[in-house]
XYZ file of N, CA and C in Angstrom:
342
model
N 0.830 -1.179 0.000
C 0.000 0.000 0.000
C 0.872 1.240 0.000
N 0.369 2.237 -0.622
C 1.116 3.488 -0.631
C 0.389 4.520 0.210
N 1.164 5.331 0.831
C 0.588 6.394 1.647
C 0.698 7.702 0.878
N -0.367 8.447 0.888
C -0.321 9.728 0.191
C 0.111 10.814 1.149
N 0.955 11.635 0.644
C 1.448 12.759 1.414
C 0.479 13.924 1.231
N -0.032 14.529 2.306
C -1.002 15.619 2.152
C -0.447 16.811 1.380
N 0.855 16.990 1.375
C 1.414 18.131 0.652
C 1.406 17.896 -0.857
N 1.273 16.638 -1.283
C 1.271 16.333 -2.706
C -0.109 16.443 -3.332
N -1.135 16.485 -2.532
C -2.495 16.548 -3.046
C -2.784 17.975 -3.489
N -3.185 18.120 -4.745
C -3.490 19.443 -5.276
C -4.982 19.526 -5.523
N -5.562 20.586 -5.064
C -6.988 20.794 -5.232
C -7.229 21.734 -6.402
N -8.299 21.463 -7.129
C -8.661 22.334 -8.243
C -9.328 23.578 -7.689
N -8.788 24.709 -8.074
C -9.344 25.977 -7.618
C -10.126 26.582 -8.772
N -11.412 26.846 -8.594
C -12.184 27.433 -9.686
C -11.715 28.855 -9.964
N -11.659 29.181 -11.237
C -11.259 30.526 -11.621
C -12.459 31.440 -11.549
N -12.196 32.666 -11.264
C -13.291 33.619 -11.128
C -13.485 34.367 -12.439
N -14.690 34.827 -12.665
C -14.983 35.630 -13.841
C -15.562 34.797 -14.964
N -16.354 35.452 -15.788
C -16.988 34.769 -16.907
C -16.091 34.647 -18.119
N -14.963 35.344 -18.118
C -14.082 35.339 -19.280
C -12.893 34.412 -19.092
N -12.974 33.478 -18.177
C -11.846 32.586 -17.926
C -11.579 31.677 -19.119
N -12.617 31.335 -19.878
C -12.423 30.507 -21.064
C -11.701 31.246 -22.168
N -11.881 32.563 -22.229
C -11.205 33.350 -23.257
C -9.719 33.484 -22.988
N -9.314 33.367 -21.731
C -7.897 33.475 -21.416
C -7.119 32.304 -21.998
N -7.744 31.150 -22.040
C -7.059 29.982 -22.579
C -7.121 29.932 -24.103
N -7.986 30.749 -24.701
C -8.116 30.779 -26.153
C -6.910 31.483 -26.756
N -6.372 30.921 -27.779
C -5.227 31.506 -28.444
C -5.614 32.861 -29.033
N -4.767 33.861 -28.862
C -5.068 35.214 -29.328
C -5.195 35.264 -30.847
N -4.393 34.490 -31.562
C -4.477 34.481 -33.024
C -5.817 33.937 -33.495
N -6.321 32.923 -32.836
C -7.625 32.368 -33.192
C -8.711 33.403 -32.945
N -8.616 34.103 -31.831
C -9.594 35.141 -31.510
C -9.581 36.249 -32.561
N -8.404 36.668 -32.994
C -8.297 37.723 -34.008
C -8.872 37.249 -35.337
N -8.619 36.003 -35.716
C -9.151 35.489 -36.981
C -10.675 35.399 -36.952
N -11.232 34.950 -35.846
C -12.691 34.878 -35.731
C -13.293 36.275 -35.771
N -12.651 37.229 -35.095
C -13.137 38.610 -35.118
C -13.057 39.191 -36.526
N -12.000 38.863 -37.273
C -11.871 39.360 -38.642
C -12.950 38.769 -39.549
N -13.240 37.492 -39.392
C -14.287 36.859 -40.203
C -15.645 37.483 -39.904
N -15.916 37.722 -38.632
C -17.189 38.354 -38.265
C -17.266 39.769 -38.823
N -16.153 40.513 -38.768
C -16.143 41.875 -39.307
C -16.374 41.873 -40.814
N -15.768 40.933 -41.525
C -15.958 40.844 -42.977
C -17.402 40.490 -43.302
N -17.970 39.537 -42.564
C -19.367 39.166 -42.806
C -20.312 40.329 -42.534
N -20.069 41.073 -41.460
C -20.907 42.232 -41.166
C -20.765 43.313 -42.229
N -19.542 43.524 -42.725
C -19.318 44.528 -43.767
C -20.091 44.176 -45.034
N -19.966 42.933 -45.487
C -20.659 42.548 -46.720
C -22.172 42.484 -46.530
N -22.624 42.122 -45.343
C -24.062 42.137 -45.079
C -24.594 43.561 -45.129
N -23.841 44.499 -44.593
C -24.261 45.901 -44.584
C -24.226 46.505 -45.984
N -23.176 46.201 -46.771
C -23.059 46.804 -48.103
C -24.023 46.197 -49.114
N -24.506 44.985 -48.874
C -25.440 44.361 -49.821
C -26.873 44.373 -49.318
N -27.141 45.147 -48.289
C -28.481 45.258 -47.703
C -29.054 43.898 -47.292
N -28.214 43.056 -46.718
C -28.667 41.775 -46.192
C -28.666 40.626 -47.181
N -28.326 40.885 -48.443
C -28.341 39.812 -49.435
C -27.164 38.849 -49.264
N -26.129 39.271 -48.557
C -24.952 38.418 -48.384
C -25.281 37.170 -47.574
N -26.098 37.302 -46.562
C -26.439 36.155 -45.717
C -27.728 35.473 -46.143
N -28.146 35.677 -47.384
C -29.348 34.997 -47.867
C -29.036 33.522 -48.109
N -30.066 32.713 -48.131
C -29.881 31.271 -48.322
C -29.259 30.973 -49.680
N -29.644 31.727 -50.696
C -29.111 31.490 -52.038
C -27.617 31.795 -52.098
N -27.191 32.893 -51.475
C -25.785 33.254 -51.518
C -24.936 32.306 -50.678
N -25.424 31.921 -49.512
C -24.674 30.981 -48.675
C -24.532 29.639 -49.385
N -25.592 29.189 -50.057
C -25.523 27.949 -50.827
C -24.505 28.066 -51.954
N -24.486 29.208 -52.622
C -23.527 29.432 -53.702
C -22.095 29.452 -53.167
N -21.869 30.095 -52.032
C -20.530 30.131 -51.440
C -20.059 28.734 -51.044
N -20.945 27.948 -50.449
C -20.573 26.584 -50.062
C -20.285 25.716 -51.277
N -21.054 25.904 -52.336
C -20.843 25.130 -53.555
C -19.501 25.482 -54.203
N -19.136 26.762 -54.175
C -17.879 27.184 -54.781
C -16.667 26.726 -53.984
N -16.806 26.625 -52.672
C -15.672 26.211 -51.850
C -15.598 24.704 -51.640
N -16.564 23.957 -52.138
C -16.582 22.506 -51.915
C -15.387 21.822 -52.569
N -15.061 22.198 -53.786
C -13.954 21.546 -54.490
C -12.639 21.841 -53.792
N -12.435 23.094 -53.404
C -11.214 23.445 -52.687
C -11.144 22.710 -51.355
N -12.271 22.556 -50.692
C -12.300 21.825 -49.429
C -11.951 20.359 -49.598
N -12.453 19.745 -50.657
C -12.142 18.337 -50.922
C -10.654 18.168 -51.208
N -10.088 19.076 -51.997
C -8.654 19.013 -52.272
C -7.844 19.259 -51.004
N -8.318 20.143 -50.138
C -7.602 20.419 -48.892
C -7.608 19.211 -47.968
N -8.712 18.484 -47.918
C -8.765 17.276 -47.086
C -7.760 16.250 -47.604
N -7.653 16.121 -48.915
C -6.659 15.213 -49.483
C -5.236 15.629 -49.142
N -4.983 16.938 -49.141
C -3.643 17.425 -48.816
C -3.317 17.241 -47.336
N -4.321 17.214 -46.480
C -4.081 17.000 -45.050
C -3.426 15.646 -44.837
N -3.878 14.634 -45.566
C -3.283 13.306 -45.420
C -1.833 13.299 -45.890
N -1.531 14.065 -46.922
C -0.147 14.151 -47.388
C 0.711 14.848 -46.342
N 0.209 15.909 -45.752
C 0.977 16.649 -44.761
C 1.147 15.832 -43.485
N 0.102 15.132 -43.051
C 0.188 14.334 -41.824
C 1.199 13.203 -41.976
N 1.274 12.616 -43.143
C 2.211 11.512 -43.342
C 3.638 11.993 -43.561
N 3.879 13.288 -43.418
C 5.206 13.910 -43.554
C 5.779 13.738 -44.947
N 4.940 13.594 -45.928
C 5.374 13.504 -47.319
C 5.088 14.825 -48.033
N 5.463 15.920 -47.404
C 5.170 17.242 -47.953
C 5.991 17.432 -49.221
N 5.293 17.695 -50.296
C 5.932 17.841 -51.588
C 5.194 18.929 -52.356
N 5.938 19.901 -52.873
C 5.300 21.008 -53.584
C 4.718 20.570 -54.919
N 5.189 19.477 -55.469
C 4.666 19.030 -56.757
C 3.229 18.536 -56.636
N 2.804 18.159 -55.440
C 1.425 17.698 -55.260
C 0.457 18.837 -55.527
N 0.767 20.025 -55.045
C -0.092 21.180 -55.279
C -0.158 21.563 -56.741
N 0.966 21.521 -57.429
C 0.953 21.859 -58.853
C 0.223 20.794 -59.663
N 0.335 19.535 -59.257
C -0.408 18.476 -59.951
C -1.904 18.622 -59.744
N -2.316 19.020 -58.534
C -3.741 19.228 -58.284
C -4.273 20.340 -59.176
N -3.521 21.422 -59.310
C -3.953 22.519 -60.170
C -4.011 22.115 -61.627
N -2.995 21.399 -62.096
C -2.958 20.960 -63.490
C -4.092 19.996 -63.793
N -4.283 19.006 -62.939
C -5.334 18.022 -63.189
C -6.727 18.623 -63.047
N -6.876 19.605 -62.172
C -8.158 20.302 -62.078
C -8.475 21.058 -63.354
N -7.466 21.704 -63.932
C -7.663 22.404 -65.202
C -7.955 21.456 -66.346
N -7.231 20.339 -66.406
C -7.474 19.348 -67.462
C -8.873 18.753 -67.326
N -9.292 18.471 -66.093
C -10.637 17.925 -65.884
C -11.702 18.927 -66.299
N -11.475 20.209 -66.034
C -12.445 21.230 -66.437
C -12.537 21.326 -67.951
N -11.409 21.262 -68.636
C -11.413 21.319 -70.106
C -12.118 20.101 -70.684
N -11.805 18.920 -70.149
C -12.441 17.698 -70.660
C -13.947 17.704 -70.410
N -14.358 18.239 -69.276
C -15.772 18.226 -68.924
C -16.553 19.283 -69.691
N -16.032 20.498 -69.764
C -16.796 21.612 -70.329
C -16.588 21.736 -71.833
N -15.348 21.852 -72.274
C -15.091 22.102 -73.696
C -15.278 20.857 -74.553
N -14.765 19.726 -74.076
C -14.838 18.511 -74.884
C -16.132 17.744 -74.674
N -16.871 18.056 -73.621
C -18.158 17.424 -73.373
C -18.075 15.978 -72.938
N -16.956 15.598 -72.331
C -16.817 14.225 -71.863
C -17.772 13.982 -70.698
N -18.272 12.754 -70.553
C -19.082 12.444 -69.365
C -18.204 12.470 -68.112
N -18.820 12.735 -66.985
C -18.076 12.912 -65.740
C -17.248 11.684 -65.341
N -17.768 10.448 -65.436
C -16.919 9.299 -65.067
C -15.661 9.191 -65.931
N -15.776 9.487 -67.216
C -14.602 9.434 -68.090
C -13.622 10.551 -67.747
N -14.134 11.709 -67.390
C -13.270 12.823 -67.001
C -12.505 12.497 -65.730
N -13.148 11.840 -64.789
C -12.486 11.511 -63.524
C -11.396 10.470 -63.728
N -11.631 9.521 -64.620
C -10.633 8.477 -64.877
C -9.471 9.089 -65.621
């Protein structure tokens, strides 16, 4: 059996104030969130509320979906420590070739992907 020394026991002391969670938040993250909110408020104000409409939000999500999918793929490359700049240039080249094959040449989507 082991005996515990009373001097080694540490008690959790609650922090005071409602902003204790913000102290642990990284300042850079806080600044980025504040900047995003400021940009959204600016565009909402300049477009008379059309910026946050369902149609515009859907359009923004649709436009960023492809970049998001490519970014998720790059996360696996970065996590595996196989960081290579040629991967980014290949993604750009193949994205352009796929767009040309799909739009200009009229290839069906499965053939374009292959």
